[in-house]
Structures are given as structure tokens and as C-alpha cells.
């Protein structure tokens, strides 16, 4: 019996325990509450709503509410930590995460939310994957991090991480790059009223968890180190954007719990189904057709009723149209 319960618990964790999302900062107009499960596919819409965009899917998730519509975020910052289920931090508001889409797709949706609304308006898009020279990747509209150089030290007394070990050293180098981001942002970023997006990936925890185990002391030390750096990054972005910024940390352990399986592109055709493809103009066009149709139908009904109840006297249109024929027949 005990073995069966343990098996059921492990299955539950493998399906739903894929990580967590931690909202470290949001504008005063946004309030997070409860600990309802959060789907990764909702992240782009939640951040878009924090930035003041109209979205549809967040109505199904009750973990966030908009207190006032007068102070939305001008920037969204996401720090992605793949391969772990959480970090040791007492900051922010956390939700358990269900990884129901690839992380790159979430970034693409965030990018399109801003690009479609503010095309060519000097918005900042920055996607940075930290790592060594062969792993360091930068995709951005402005050359903010193209010449990013790592900090000289991590300013942290290491007890379990060993810089002489290749995996440990790779992670510590990523932390140095992460610590250098606040200075670069302070020097090069200036809010201009157009929403900005920053997507920062720190992949070094995944190899650490594979080598030492997810609950090992080196991994816990690495998590605490990252938690301290995230606080520094949050404070810098908060100061630059005067509080109008959303900072989230996404931790997805899908690689250690389950593989996300996407349907093949032609899988929907077997059931004669199609993917929804709506433009931003769909709500407006739908309402125009809906209310014009209702107005036409009710107008037609009103005209029909008025004609039916009309008195066929000498002053009515019915009398004038039929009076000549009536006199001719007589």
C-alpha cells in the first residue's frame, strides 16, 4: 500500500511539479493572490496584462487582479532557470508551474505582444542566454548586451561549489555575467514610454543538478547565490523604471520530470480540427456585426408589428394604396 501511494505521488509530481514562477516585482496597480497553479502558456498574457494590453486568456486564472488601470508596467523582465523546480528565496509571490509549452515559444509570444502594438517605436527586445563563448547568445533590437563582460567576482563565500570543477566554474561564470547586467542596463536603458522586454536564460543550474542531484548541497548553494543576484537585478530595474516594471523568475524542471510532447503539425487534421487564429481586431469586428445585426432584426420586427396594428382608415397608407382599386371595383 505504501509503495502504491509513493508511486501515485511520484506520478502527480511528474505531471504537475514541473517548477514554479516567482513574481519578484510588479507595479502598484497589480496584486497577486493565492497559489493557484500557473501554466507557462499564460505567462505571456499575464505580463502583457501587467503592461496594460488587452488579453483574453488571463480571465481563466484568478491569481492576479488589476487594482487600478493608471500605473501599468513599462518593462517586463524574465529570468529563466531551466532544469530546477525552485530557488531558495523568500521574496515575491510564487506559483507552482505547469510547463505546457516550450520556453522559446513563451518568449516569442511576449515579443509579438509588443511588436504588433508598437512596431517601429524604439522598443527594446533583449534575449540573452548566458554561458561560455560558444554558448553565449544574444538576440536583441538594441545592442545592449552585445559587449557584456562578466563581473570580476561573485562576492559570495563558496562552501560547496568548487571553481576547479568544470560544471561549477561554468555556473559561476554565468553568475558573473548576470551580475554585470545591472550596470549595463543602468548605463544604456532609458524608459521612453514604449514597453520593453528582457529575457535572460541562466542554464548553468541544470548541469549542476545532473551532476550532484537536485537536492544536493552544491545545488542549494547555487540557488541561494542566484536568489541574491536576482534581488540586485530587481532593485536596479525597479529604480530605472520608477517601479513600473514586472520581474518574474521562471523555473522549469520539465527536463527532469517529464518531456513536453507537442502534437505533430498534421495531428489536428486527423480530427478535422483547426487552431484558433484571431487578430487583435477580432473583438471590435465581432461587436460591430453583432450589434448591427441585432439592431436590424429588432427594427424589422418593430416595423412589422406597427403595420399589422395599423388602422386602415382614410389617413393610413393602406387606405391610400387600395382606395383607387376599391372605387374601380364598385
PDB file of C-alpha atoms in Angstrom:
ATOM      1  CA  UNK A   1       0.000   0.000   0.000  1.00  0.00           C
ATOM      2  CA  UNK A   2       2.796   2.387   0.910  1.00  0.00           C
ATOM      3  CA  UNK A   3       4.567   1.638  -2.367  1.00  0.00           C
ATOM      4  CA  UNK A   4       1.403   2.355  -4.345  1.00  0.00           C
ATOM      5  CA  UNK A   5       0.916   5.705  -2.613  1.00  0.00           C
ATOM      6  CA  UNK A   6       4.541   6.611  -3.298  1.00  0.00           C
ATOM      7  CA  UNK A   7       4.086   5.712  -6.960  1.00  0.00           C
ATOM      8  CA  UNK A   8       0.922   7.842  -7.229  1.00  0.00           C
ATOM      9  CA  UNK A   9       2.712  10.764  -5.582  1.00  0.00           C
ATOM     10  CA  UNK A  10       5.639  10.459  -7.994  1.00  0.00           C
ATOM     11  CA  UNK A  11       3.212  10.450 -10.941  1.00  0.00           C
ATOM     12  CA  UNK A  12       1.496  13.563  -9.584  1.00  0.00           C
ATOM     13  CA  UNK A  13       4.838  15.342  -9.249  1.00  0.00           C
ATOM     14  CA  UNK A  14       5.894  14.297 -12.745  1.00  0.00           C
ATOM     15  CA  UNK A  15       2.776  15.823 -14.254  1.00  0.00           C
ATOM     16  CA  UNK A  16       2.285  18.946 -12.178  1.00  0.00           C
ATOM     17  CA  UNK A  17       5.548  19.554 -10.316  1.00  0.00           C
ATOM     18  CA  UNK A  18       7.482  20.933 -13.265  1.00  0.00           C
ATOM     19  CA  UNK A  19       8.693  24.021 -11.438  1.00  0.00           C
ATOM     20  CA  UNK A  20       7.408  27.391 -10.318  1.00  0.00           C
ATOM     21  CA  UNK A  21       7.106  31.004 -11.383  1.00  0.00           C
ATOM     22  CA  UNK A  22       8.165  33.690  -8.932  1.00  0.00           C
ATOM     23  CA  UNK A  23       6.958  37.271  -9.427  1.00  0.00           C
ATOM     24  CA  UNK A  24       9.638  39.339  -7.711  1.00  0.00           C
ATOM     25  CA  UNK A  25       8.194  42.751  -8.583  1.00  0.00           C
ATOM     26  CA  UNK A  26       5.129  44.303 -10.177  1.00  0.00           C
ATOM     27  CA  UNK A  27       3.624  47.815 -10.311  1.00  0.00           C
ATOM     28  CA  UNK A  28       1.364  49.004  -7.521  1.00  0.00           C
ATOM     29  CA  UNK A  29      -1.613  48.547  -9.846  1.00  0.00           C
ATOM     30  CA  UNK A  30      -1.172  44.752  -9.802  1.00  0.00           C
ATOM     31  CA  UNK A  31      -1.941  42.393  -6.942  1.00  0.00           C
ATOM     32  CA  UNK A  32      -1.068  38.692  -6.820  1.00  0.00           C
ATOM     33  CA  UNK A  33      -3.013  36.421  -4.506  1.00  0.00           C
ATOM     34  CA  UNK A  34      -3.378  32.752  -3.674  1.00  0.00           C
ATOM     35  CA  UNK A  35      -1.243  29.957  -5.004  1.00  0.00           C
ATOM     36  CA  UNK A  36      -3.289  28.635  -7.886  1.00  0.00           C
ATOM     37  CA  UNK A  37      -1.361  26.535 -10.369  1.00  0.00           C
ATOM     38  CA  UNK A  38       0.157  28.565 -13.179  1.00  0.00           C
ATOM     39  CA  UNK A  39       0.544  27.358 -16.762  1.00  0.00           C
ATOM     40  CA  UNK A  40       3.591  28.522 -18.672  1.00  0.00           C
ATOM     41  CA  UNK A  41       1.382  29.326 -21.676  1.00  0.00           C
ATOM     42  CA  UNK A  42      -0.292  32.034 -19.551  1.00  0.00           C
ATOM     43  CA  UNK A  43       2.939  33.890 -18.761  1.00  0.00           C
ATOM     44  CA  UNK A  44       2.974  35.978 -21.947  1.00  0.00           C
ATOM     45  CA  UNK A  45      -0.635  37.077 -21.427  1.00  0.00           C
ATOM     46  CA  UNK A  46      -0.120  37.816 -17.724  1.00  0.00           C
ATOM     47  CA  UNK A  47       2.895  40.006 -18.435  1.00  0.00           C
ATOM     48  CA  UNK A  48       1.038  41.656 -21.319  1.00  0.00           C
ATOM     49  CA  UNK A  49      -1.820  42.477 -18.959  1.00  0.00           C
ATOM     50  CA  UNK A  50       0.630  43.914 -16.434  1.00  0.00           C
ATOM     51  CA  UNK A  51       1.894  46.126 -19.262  1.00  0.00           C
ATOM     52  CA  UNK A  52      -1.661  47.335 -19.955  1.00  0.00           C
ATOM     53  CA  UNK A  53      -2.520  45.218 -23.007  1.00  0.00           C
ATOM     54  CA  UNK A  54      -5.951  43.690 -23.572  1.00  0.00           C
ATOM     55  CA  UNK A  55      -5.745  39.883 -23.437  1.00  0.00           C
ATOM     56  CA  UNK A  56      -8.274  37.066 -23.306  1.00  0.00           C
ATOM     57  CA  UNK A  57      -6.801  34.051 -21.534  1.00  0.00           C
ATOM     58  CA  UNK A  58      -5.993  35.536 -18.124  1.00  0.00           C
ATOM     59  CA  UNK A  59      -9.688  35.510 -17.188  1.00  0.00           C
ATOM     60  CA  UNK A  60      -9.331  31.767 -16.514  1.00  0.00           C
ATOM     61  CA  UNK A  61      -6.596  32.391 -13.920  1.00  0.00           C
ATOM     62  CA  UNK A  62      -7.563  34.093 -10.673  1.00  0.00           C
ATOM     63  CA  UNK A  63      -4.088  34.588  -9.216  1.00  0.00           C
ATOM     64  CA  UNK A  64      -3.796  38.228 -10.321  1.00  0.00           C
ATOM     65  CA  UNK A  65      -6.039  41.269 -10.245  1.00  0.00           C
ATOM     66  CA  UNK A  66      -5.688  44.815 -11.592  1.00  0.00           C
ATOM     67  CA  UNK A  67      -6.326  47.321  -8.798  1.00  0.00           C
ATOM     68  CA  UNK A  68      -6.069  50.489 -10.865  1.00  0.00           C
ATOM     69  CA  UNK A  69      -5.630  50.982 -14.636  1.00  0.00           C
ATOM     70  CA  UNK A  70      -3.407  54.048 -14.250  1.00  0.00           C
ATOM     71  CA  UNK A  71       0.013  52.551 -13.489  1.00  0.00           C
ATOM     72  CA  UNK A  72       0.989  49.709 -15.761  1.00  0.00           C
ATOM     73  CA  UNK A  73       4.480  48.341 -16.282  1.00  0.00           C
ATOM     74  CA  UNK A  74       6.787  49.803 -18.924  1.00  0.00           C
ATOM     75  CA  UNK A  75       9.059  46.751 -18.930  1.00  0.00           C
ATOM     76  CA  UNK A  76       8.862  43.011 -18.372  1.00  0.00           C
ATOM     77  CA  UNK A  77      11.927  41.118 -17.165  1.00  0.00           C
ATOM     78  CA  UNK A  78      12.047  37.315 -17.157  1.00  0.00           C
ATOM     79  CA  UNK A  79      14.955  35.351 -15.722  1.00  0.00           C
ATOM     80  CA  UNK A  80      14.653  31.732 -16.861  1.00  0.00           C
ATOM     81  CA  UNK A  81      16.295  28.941 -14.845  1.00  0.00           C
ATOM     82  CA  UNK A  82      15.778  25.673 -16.731  1.00  0.00           C
ATOM     83  CA  UNK A  83      16.334  22.337 -15.055  1.00  0.00           C
ATOM     84  CA  UNK A  84      15.291  23.208 -11.492  1.00  0.00           C
ATOM     85  CA  UNK A  85      11.955  23.305  -9.698  1.00  0.00           C
ATOM     86  CA  UNK A  86      12.578  26.341  -7.469  1.00  0.00           C
ATOM     87  CA  UNK A  87      15.109  28.544  -5.687  1.00  0.00           C
ATOM     88  CA  UNK A  88      15.629  29.362  -2.027  1.00  0.00           C
ATOM     89  CA  UNK A  89      14.111  32.831  -1.879  1.00  0.00           C
ATOM     90  CA  UNK A  90      11.643  34.480   0.462  1.00  0.00           C
ATOM     91  CA  UNK A  91      10.985  37.335  -1.968  1.00  0.00           C
ATOM     92  CA  UNK A  92       7.970  37.851  -4.237  1.00  0.00           C
ATOM     93  CA  UNK A  93       4.859  35.778  -4.854  1.00  0.00           C
ATOM     94  CA  UNK A  94       5.284  32.238  -6.154  1.00  0.00           C
ATOM     95  CA  UNK A  95       3.014  29.841  -8.026  1.00  0.00           C
ATOM     96  CA  UNK A  96       3.554  26.210  -8.957  1.00  0.00           C
ATOM     97  CA  UNK A  97       4.256  25.927 -12.663  1.00  0.00           C
ATOM     98  CA  UNK A  98       2.922  23.517 -15.258  1.00  0.00           C
ATOM     99  CA  UNK A  99       5.199  23.555 -18.303  1.00  0.00           C
ATOM    100  CA  UNK A 100       2.673  23.177 -21.119  1.00  0.00           C
ATOM    101  CA  UNK A 101       4.734  24.853 -23.860  1.00  0.00           C
ATOM    102  CA  UNK A 102       8.439  25.333 -24.740  1.00  0.00           C
ATOM    103  CA  UNK A 103      10.176  28.297 -23.156  1.00  0.00           C
ATOM    104  CA  UNK A 104      11.185  29.670 -26.557  1.00  0.00           C
ATOM    105  CA  UNK A 105       7.533  29.815 -27.573  1.00  0.00           C
ATOM    106  CA  UNK A 106       6.737  31.861 -24.466  1.00  0.00           C
ATOM    107  CA  UNK A 107       9.472  34.339 -25.414  1.00  0.00           C
ATOM    108  CA  UNK A 108       8.128  34.558 -28.964  1.00  0.00           C
ATOM    109  CA  UNK A 109       4.605  35.302 -27.718  1.00  0.00           C
ATOM    110  CA  UNK A 110       5.918  38.038 -25.404  1.00  0.00           C
ATOM    111  CA  UNK A 111       7.871  39.512 -28.304  1.00  0.00           C
ATOM    112  CA  UNK A 112       4.830  39.525 -30.608  1.00  0.00           C
ATOM    113  CA  UNK A 113       2.569  41.088 -27.953  1.00  0.00           C
ATOM    114  CA  UNK A 114       4.734  44.213 -28.018  1.00  0.00           C
ATOM    115  CA  UNK A 115       5.868  44.136 -31.649  1.00  0.00           C
ATOM    116  CA  UNK A 116       2.331  44.037 -33.065  1.00  0.00           C
ATOM    117  CA  UNK A 117       1.234  47.003 -30.959  1.00  0.00           C
ATOM    118  CA  UNK A 118       4.354  49.181 -31.043  1.00  0.00           C
ATOM    119  CA  UNK A 119       6.090  48.322 -34.306  1.00  0.00           C
ATOM    120  CA  UNK A 120       8.932  50.716 -35.065  1.00  0.00           C
ATOM    121  CA  UNK A 121       8.596  52.749 -31.851  1.00  0.00           C
ATOM    122  CA  UNK A 122      12.079  52.167 -30.368  1.00  0.00           C
ATOM    123  CA  UNK A 123      11.042  49.369 -28.056  1.00  0.00           C
ATOM    124  CA  UNK A 124      13.786  47.220 -26.517  1.00  0.00           C
ATOM    125  CA  UNK A 125      13.816  43.448 -27.016  1.00  0.00           C
ATOM    126  CA  UNK A 126      16.663  41.532 -25.394  1.00  0.00           C
ATOM    127  CA  UNK A 127      17.000  37.768 -25.183  1.00  0.00           C
ATOM    128  CA  UNK A 128      20.260  36.683 -23.570  1.00  0.00           C
ATOM    129  CA  UNK A 129      21.431  33.124 -22.916  1.00  0.00           C
ATOM    130  CA  UNK A 130      24.381  33.245 -20.534  1.00  0.00           C
ATOM    131  CA  UNK A 131      27.309  30.865 -20.901  1.00  0.00           C
ATOM    132  CA  UNK A 132      30.785  30.468 -22.308  1.00  0.00           C
ATOM    133  CA  UNK A 133      31.796  31.964 -25.631  1.00  0.00           C
ATOM    134  CA  UNK A 134      30.342  29.065 -27.609  1.00  0.00           C
ATOM    135  CA  UNK A 135      27.088  29.150 -25.597  1.00  0.00           C
ATOM    136  CA  UNK A 136      26.602  32.890 -25.085  1.00  0.00           C
ATOM    137  CA  UNK A 137      23.713  34.036 -27.298  1.00  0.00           C
ATOM    138  CA  UNK A 138      22.203  37.470 -27.705  1.00  0.00           C
ATOM    139  CA  UNK A 139      19.061  38.324 -29.667  1.00  0.00           C
ATOM    140  CA  UNK A 140      18.009  41.940 -29.292  1.00  0.00           C
ATOM    141  CA  UNK A 141      16.765  45.033 -31.082  1.00  0.00           C
ATOM    142  CA  UNK A 142      19.208  47.328 -29.298  1.00  0.00           C
ATOM    143  CA  UNK A 143      22.861  46.376 -28.805  1.00  0.00           C
ATOM    144  CA  UNK A 144      22.663  46.402 -25.025  1.00  0.00           C
ATOM    145  CA  UNK A 145      24.407  43.149 -24.183  1.00  0.00           C
ATOM    146  CA  UNK A 146      26.482  42.574 -27.299  1.00  0.00           C
ATOM    147  CA  UNK A 147      29.652  43.567 -25.443  1.00  0.00           C
ATOM    148  CA  UNK A 148      28.612  42.313 -21.998  1.00  0.00           C
ATOM    149  CA  UNK A 149      31.631  41.439 -19.867  1.00  0.00           C
ATOM    150  CA  UNK A 150      31.422  39.340 -16.688  1.00  0.00           C
ATOM    151  CA  UNK A 151      31.885  40.799 -13.238  1.00  0.00           C
ATOM    152  CA  UNK A 152      35.247  40.184 -11.606  1.00  0.00           C
ATOM    153  CA  UNK A 153      33.849  38.071  -8.769  1.00  0.00           C
ATOM    154  CA  UNK A 154      30.597  36.674  -7.438  1.00  0.00           C
ATOM    155  CA  UNK A 155      31.073  38.310  -3.995  1.00  0.00           C
ATOM    156  CA  UNK A 156      29.911  35.139  -2.294  1.00  0.00           C
ATOM    157  CA  UNK A 157      31.786  32.862   0.068  1.00  0.00           C
ATOM    158  CA  UNK A 158      31.626  29.433  -1.557  1.00  0.00           C
ATOM    159  CA  UNK A 159      31.362  26.378   0.639  1.00  0.00           C
ATOM    160  CA  UNK A 160      30.247  23.573  -1.666  1.00  0.00           C
ATOM    161  CA  UNK A 161      30.804  24.880  -5.190  1.00  0.00           C
ATOM    162  CA  UNK A 162      34.337  24.305  -6.439  1.00  0.00           C
ATOM    163  CA  UNK A 163      35.679  26.688  -9.129  1.00  0.00           C
ATOM    164  CA  UNK A 164      38.165  23.991 -10.168  1.00  0.00           C
ATOM    165  CA  UNK A 165      35.313  21.725 -11.293  1.00  0.00           C
ATOM    166  CA  UNK A 166      34.222  22.428 -14.868  1.00  0.00           C
ATOM    167  CA  UNK A 167      30.464  22.343 -14.201  1.00  0.00           C
ATOM    168  CA  UNK A 168      30.791  24.556 -11.136  1.00  0.00           C
ATOM    169  CA  UNK A 169      33.031  27.015 -12.951  1.00  0.00           C
ATOM    170  CA  UNK A 170      30.574  27.266 -15.879  1.00  0.00           C
ATOM    171  CA  UNK A 171      27.764  28.163 -13.492  1.00  0.00           C
ATOM    172  CA  UNK A 172      29.879  30.713 -11.618  1.00  0.00           C
ATOM    173  CA  UNK A 173      30.799  32.369 -14.935  1.00  0.00           C
ATOM    174  CA  UNK A 174      27.113  32.719 -15.753  1.00  0.00           C
ATOM    175  CA  UNK A 175      26.529  34.332 -12.371  1.00  0.00           C
ATOM    176  CA  UNK A 176      29.289  36.830 -13.154  1.00  0.00           C
ATOM    177  CA  UNK A 177      27.567  37.723 -16.417  1.00  0.00           C
ATOM    178  CA  UNK A 178      24.262  38.023 -14.564  1.00  0.00           C
ATOM    179  CA  UNK A 179      25.822  40.383 -12.020  1.00  0.00           C
ATOM    180  CA  UNK A 180      27.137  42.565 -14.858  1.00  0.00           C
ATOM    181  CA  UNK A 181      23.675  43.087 -16.354  1.00  0.00           C
ATOM    182  CA  UNK A 182      22.502  45.739 -13.819  1.00  0.00           C
ATOM    183  CA  UNK A 183      25.430  48.044 -14.643  1.00  0.00           C
ATOM    184  CA  UNK A 184      24.841  47.656 -18.374  1.00  0.00           C
ATOM    185  CA  UNK A 185      21.142  48.338 -18.031  1.00  0.00           C
ATOM    186  CA  UNK A 186      21.786  51.393 -15.870  1.00  0.00           C
ATOM    187  CA  UNK A 187      24.121  52.861 -18.476  1.00  0.00           C
ATOM    188  CA  UNK A 188      22.189  52.058 -21.668  1.00  0.00           C
ATOM    189  CA  UNK A 189      18.464  51.783 -20.876  1.00  0.00           C
ATOM    190  CA  UNK A 190      16.270  54.859 -20.716  1.00  0.00           C
ATOM    191  CA  UNK A 191      12.473  54.477 -20.448  1.00  0.00           C
ATOM    192  CA  UNK A 192      10.611  56.150 -23.320  1.00  0.00           C
ATOM    193  CA  UNK A 193       7.007  55.126 -22.658  1.00  0.00           C
ATOM    194  CA  UNK A 194       7.211  52.142 -25.037  1.00  0.00           C
ATOM    195  CA  UNK A 195       7.127  48.674 -23.390  1.00  0.00           C
ATOM    196  CA  UNK A 196      10.459  46.829 -23.189  1.00  0.00           C
ATOM    197  CA  UNK A 197      11.117  43.103 -22.755  1.00  0.00           C
ATOM    198  CA  UNK A 198      14.168  41.408 -21.254  1.00  0.00           C
ATOM    199  CA  UNK A 199      14.518  37.602 -21.376  1.00  0.00           C
ATOM    200  CA  UNK A 200      17.587  36.229 -19.555  1.00  0.00           C
ATOM    201  CA  UNK A 201      18.352  32.500 -19.527  1.00  0.00           C
ATOM    202  CA  UNK A 202      20.750  31.016 -16.942  1.00  0.00           C
ATOM    203  CA  UNK A 203      21.231  27.358 -17.969  1.00  0.00           C
ATOM    204  CA  UNK A 204      24.028  26.503 -15.514  1.00  0.00           C
ATOM    205  CA  UNK A 205      21.823  25.021 -12.781  1.00  0.00           C
ATOM    206  CA  UNK A 206      20.691  22.174 -14.995  1.00  0.00           C
ATOM    207  CA  UNK A 207      24.176  20.579 -15.298  1.00  0.00           C
ATOM    208  CA  UNK A 208      24.725  21.087 -11.569  1.00  0.00           C
ATOM    209  CA  UNK A 209      21.516  19.207 -10.760  1.00  0.00           C
ATOM    210  CA  UNK A 210      22.521  16.420 -13.145  1.00  0.00           C
ATOM    211  CA  UNK A 211      25.961  16.073 -11.535  1.00  0.00           C
ATOM    212  CA  UNK A 212      25.179  16.459  -7.827  1.00  0.00           C
ATOM    213  CA  UNK A 213      21.428  15.867  -7.638  1.00  0.00           C
ATOM    214  CA  UNK A 214      18.556  18.409  -7.401  1.00  0.00           C
ATOM    215  CA  UNK A 215      18.614  18.414  -3.567  1.00  0.00           C
ATOM    216  CA  UNK A 216      22.379  18.384  -3.109  1.00  0.00           C
ATOM    217  CA  UNK A 217      24.286  20.987  -1.110  1.00  0.00           C
ATOM    218  CA  UNK A 218      26.104  22.464  -4.145  1.00  0.00           C
ATOM    219  CA  UNK A 219      22.767  22.985  -5.915  1.00  0.00           C
ATOM    220  CA  UNK A 220      21.218  24.621  -2.846  1.00  0.00           C
ATOM    221  CA  UNK A 221      24.239  26.907  -2.570  1.00  0.00           C
ATOM    222  CA  UNK A 222      23.883  27.810  -6.243  1.00  0.00           C
ATOM    223  CA  UNK A 223      20.204  28.588  -5.722  1.00  0.00           C
ATOM    224  CA  UNK A 224      20.941  30.895  -2.795  1.00  0.00           C
ATOM    225  CA  UNK A 225      23.595  32.641  -4.866  1.00  0.00           C
ATOM    226  CA  UNK A 226      21.127  33.187  -7.699  1.00  0.00           C
ATOM    227  CA  UNK A 227      18.450  34.419  -5.298  1.00  0.00           C
ATOM    228  CA  UNK A 228      20.798  37.163  -4.044  1.00  0.00           C
ATOM    229  CA  UNK A 229      21.697  38.251  -7.575  1.00  0.00           C
ATOM    230  CA  UNK A 230      18.019  38.318  -8.595  1.00  0.00           C
ATOM    231  CA  UNK A 231      17.293  40.734  -5.761  1.00  0.00           C
ATOM    232  CA  UNK A 232      20.002  43.055  -7.094  1.00  0.00           C
ATOM    233  CA  UNK A 233      18.631  42.858 -10.635  1.00  0.00           C
ATOM    234  CA  UNK A 234      15.112  43.550  -9.400  1.00  0.00           C
ATOM    235  CA  UNK A 235      16.238  46.620  -7.458  1.00  0.00           C
ATOM    236  CA  UNK A 236      18.069  48.052 -10.489  1.00  0.00           C
ATOM    237  CA  UNK A 237      15.146  47.622 -12.873  1.00  0.00           C
ATOM    238  CA  UNK A 238      12.795  48.994 -10.221  1.00  0.00           C
ATOM    239  CA  UNK A 239      14.911  52.133  -9.959  1.00  0.00           C
ATOM    240  CA  UNK A 240      15.314  52.608 -13.726  1.00  0.00           C
ATOM    241  CA  UNK A 241      11.605  52.294 -14.482  1.00  0.00           C
ATOM    242  CA  UNK A 242      10.422  54.049 -11.291  1.00  0.00           C
ATOM    243  CA  UNK A 243       8.532  50.991 -10.092  1.00  0.00           C
ATOM    244  CA  UNK A 244       6.775  50.398 -13.431  1.00  0.00           C
ATOM    245  CA  UNK A 245       8.367  47.044 -14.141  1.00  0.00           C
ATOM    246  CA  UNK A 246       7.390  43.396 -13.831  1.00  0.00           C
ATOM    247  CA  UNK A 247      10.153  40.971 -12.830  1.00  0.00           C
ATOM    248  CA  UNK A 248       9.483  37.237 -12.955  1.00  0.00           C
ATOM    249  CA  UNK A 249      11.674  34.192 -12.477  1.00  0.00           C
ATOM    250  CA  UNK A 250      10.637  31.059 -14.350  1.00  0.00           C
ATOM    251  CA  UNK A 251      11.964  27.734 -13.085  1.00  0.00           C
ATOM    252  CA  UNK A 252      11.053  24.771 -15.261  1.00  0.00           C
ATOM    253  CA  UNK A 253      12.143  21.277 -14.263  1.00  0.00           C
ATOM    254  CA  UNK A 254      10.369  19.603 -17.165  1.00  0.00           C
ATOM    255  CA  UNK A 255      13.652  18.077 -18.338  1.00  0.00           C
ATOM    256  CA  UNK A 256      13.935  16.125 -15.066  1.00  0.00           C
ATOM    257  CA  UNK A 257      10.267  15.317 -14.577  1.00  0.00           C
ATOM    258  CA  UNK A 258       8.726  14.759 -17.994  1.00  0.00           C
ATOM    259  CA  UNK A 259       9.314  15.591 -21.611  1.00  0.00           C
ATOM    260  CA  UNK A 260       6.905  18.093 -23.110  1.00  0.00           C
ATOM    261  CA  UNK A 261       5.397  16.485 -26.201  1.00  0.00           C
ATOM    262  CA  UNK A 262       3.966  18.735 -28.851  1.00  0.00           C
ATOM    263  CA  UNK A 263       1.489  17.355 -31.352  1.00  0.00           C
ATOM    264  CA  UNK A 264       2.712  16.998 -34.892  1.00  0.00           C
ATOM    265  CA  UNK A 265       1.613  19.802 -37.241  1.00  0.00           C
ATOM    266  CA  UNK A 266      -0.762  17.472 -39.091  1.00  0.00           C
ATOM    267  CA  UNK A 267      -2.168  15.823 -35.969  1.00  0.00           C
ATOM    268  CA  UNK A 268      -5.148  18.170 -35.865  1.00  0.00           C
ATOM    269  CA  UNK A 269      -6.236  17.202 -39.359  1.00  0.00           C
ATOM    270  CA  UNK A 270      -6.981  13.656 -38.205  1.00  0.00           C
ATOM    271  CA  UNK A 271      -9.850  15.022 -36.118  1.00  0.00           C
ATOM    272  CA  UNK A 272     -10.862  17.753 -38.555  1.00  0.00           C
ATOM    273  CA  UNK A 273      -9.854  20.430 -36.045  1.00  0.00           C
ATOM    274  CA  UNK A 274      -8.028  23.690 -36.532  1.00  0.00           C
ATOM    275  CA  UNK A 275      -6.038  26.082 -34.423  1.00  0.00           C
ATOM    276  CA  UNK A 276      -7.626  29.393 -33.481  1.00  0.00           C
ATOM    277  CA  UNK A 277      -6.199  32.278 -35.475  1.00  0.00           C
ATOM    278  CA  UNK A 278      -7.574  35.613 -34.323  1.00  0.00           C
ATOM    279  CA  UNK A 279      -6.248  39.076 -34.953  1.00  0.00           C
ATOM    280  CA  UNK A 280      -6.371  41.939 -32.475  1.00  0.00           C
ATOM    281  CA  UNK A 281      -9.261  43.432 -34.490  1.00  0.00           C
ATOM    282  CA  UNK A 282     -11.478  40.397 -33.939  1.00  0.00           C
ATOM    283  CA  UNK A 283     -13.318  41.706 -30.811  1.00  0.00           C
ATOM    284  CA  UNK A 284     -14.144  45.036 -32.476  1.00  0.00           C
ATOM    285  CA  UNK A 285     -15.325  43.462 -35.749  1.00  0.00           C
ATOM    286  CA  UNK A 286     -17.369  40.861 -33.874  1.00  0.00           C
ATOM    287  CA  UNK A 287     -19.142  43.518 -31.799  1.00  0.00           C
ATOM    288  CA  UNK A 288     -19.886  45.651 -34.879  1.00  0.00           C
ATOM    289  CA  UNK A 289     -21.536  42.751 -36.721  1.00  0.00           C
ATOM    290  CA  UNK A 290     -23.333  41.538 -33.587  1.00  0.00           C
ATOM    291  CA  UNK A 291     -24.979  44.835 -32.623  1.00  0.00           C
ATOM    292  CA  UNK A 292     -25.779  45.909 -36.187  1.00  0.00           C
ATOM    293  CA  UNK A 293     -27.454  42.545 -36.787  1.00  0.00           C
ATOM    294  CA  UNK A 294     -29.475  42.821 -33.585  1.00  0.00           C
ATOM    295  CA  UNK A 295     -30.481  46.402 -34.411  1.00  0.00           C
ATOM    296  CA  UNK A 296     -31.618  45.368 -37.904  1.00  0.00           C
ATOM    297  CA  UNK A 297     -33.631  42.394 -36.611  1.00  0.00           C
ATOM    298  CA  UNK A 298     -35.415  44.388 -33.903  1.00  0.00           C
ATOM    299  CA  UNK A 299     -36.114  47.244 -36.326  1.00  0.00           C
ATOM    300  CA  UNK A 300     -37.669  44.798 -38.773  1.00  0.00           C
ATOM    301  CA  UNK A 301     -39.837  43.310 -36.035  1.00  0.00           C
ATOM    302  CA  UNK A 302     -40.962  46.771 -34.900  1.00  0.00           C
ATOM    303  CA  UNK A 303     -41.957  47.805 -38.467  1.00  0.00           C
ATOM    304  CA  UNK A 304     -43.877  44.554 -38.988  1.00  0.00           C
ATOM    305  CA  UNK A 305     -45.797  44.967 -35.729  1.00  0.00           C
ATOM    306  CA  UNK A 306     -46.657  48.598 -36.483  1.00  0.00           C
ATOM    307  CA  UNK A 307     -48.013  47.685 -39.917  1.00  0.00           C
ATOM    308  CA  UNK A 308     -50.079  44.825 -38.501  1.00  0.00           C
ATOM    309  CA  UNK A 309     -51.680  47.053 -35.865  1.00  0.00           C
ATOM    310  CA  UNK A 310     -52.262  49.995 -38.246  1.00  0.00           C
ATOM    311  CA  UNK A 311     -55.853  51.226 -38.563  1.00  0.00           C
ATOM    312  CA  UNK A 312     -56.879  51.074 -42.298  1.00  0.00           C
ATOM    313  CA  UNK A 313     -58.653  54.460 -42.215  1.00  0.00           C
ATOM    314  CA  UNK A 314     -58.520  57.325 -44.673  1.00  0.00           C
ATOM    315  CA  UNK A 315     -55.313  58.653 -43.089  1.00  0.00           C
ATOM    316  CA  UNK A 316     -53.381  55.381 -43.357  1.00  0.00           C
ATOM    317  CA  UNK A 317     -51.052  54.286 -46.103  1.00  0.00           C
ATOM    318  CA  UNK A 318     -53.101  51.141 -46.530  1.00  0.00           C
ATOM    319  CA  UNK A 319     -56.190  53.185 -47.463  1.00  0.00           C
ATOM    320  CA  UNK A 320     -54.285  55.354 -49.955  1.00  0.00           C
ATOM    321  CA  UNK A 321     -52.775  52.333 -51.688  1.00  0.00           C
ATOM    322  CA  UNK A 322     -56.065  50.438 -52.013  1.00  0.00           C
ATOM    323  CA  UNK A 323     -58.680  53.207 -52.321  1.00  0.00           C
ATOM    324  CA  UNK A 324     -58.453  53.580 -56.147  1.00  0.00           C
ATOM    325  CA  UNK A 325     -58.897  49.898 -56.699  1.00  0.00           C
ATOM    326  CA  UNK A 326     -61.800  49.803 -54.264  1.00  0.00           C
ATOM    327  CA  UNK A 327     -63.603  52.620 -56.116  1.00  0.00           C
ATOM    328  CA  UNK A 328     -62.934  50.945 -59.503  1.00  0.00           C
ATOM    329  CA  UNK A 329     -64.405  47.670 -58.325  1.00  0.00           C
ATOM    330  CA  UNK A 330     -67.522  49.470 -57.146  1.00  0.00           C
TER     331      UNK A 330
END
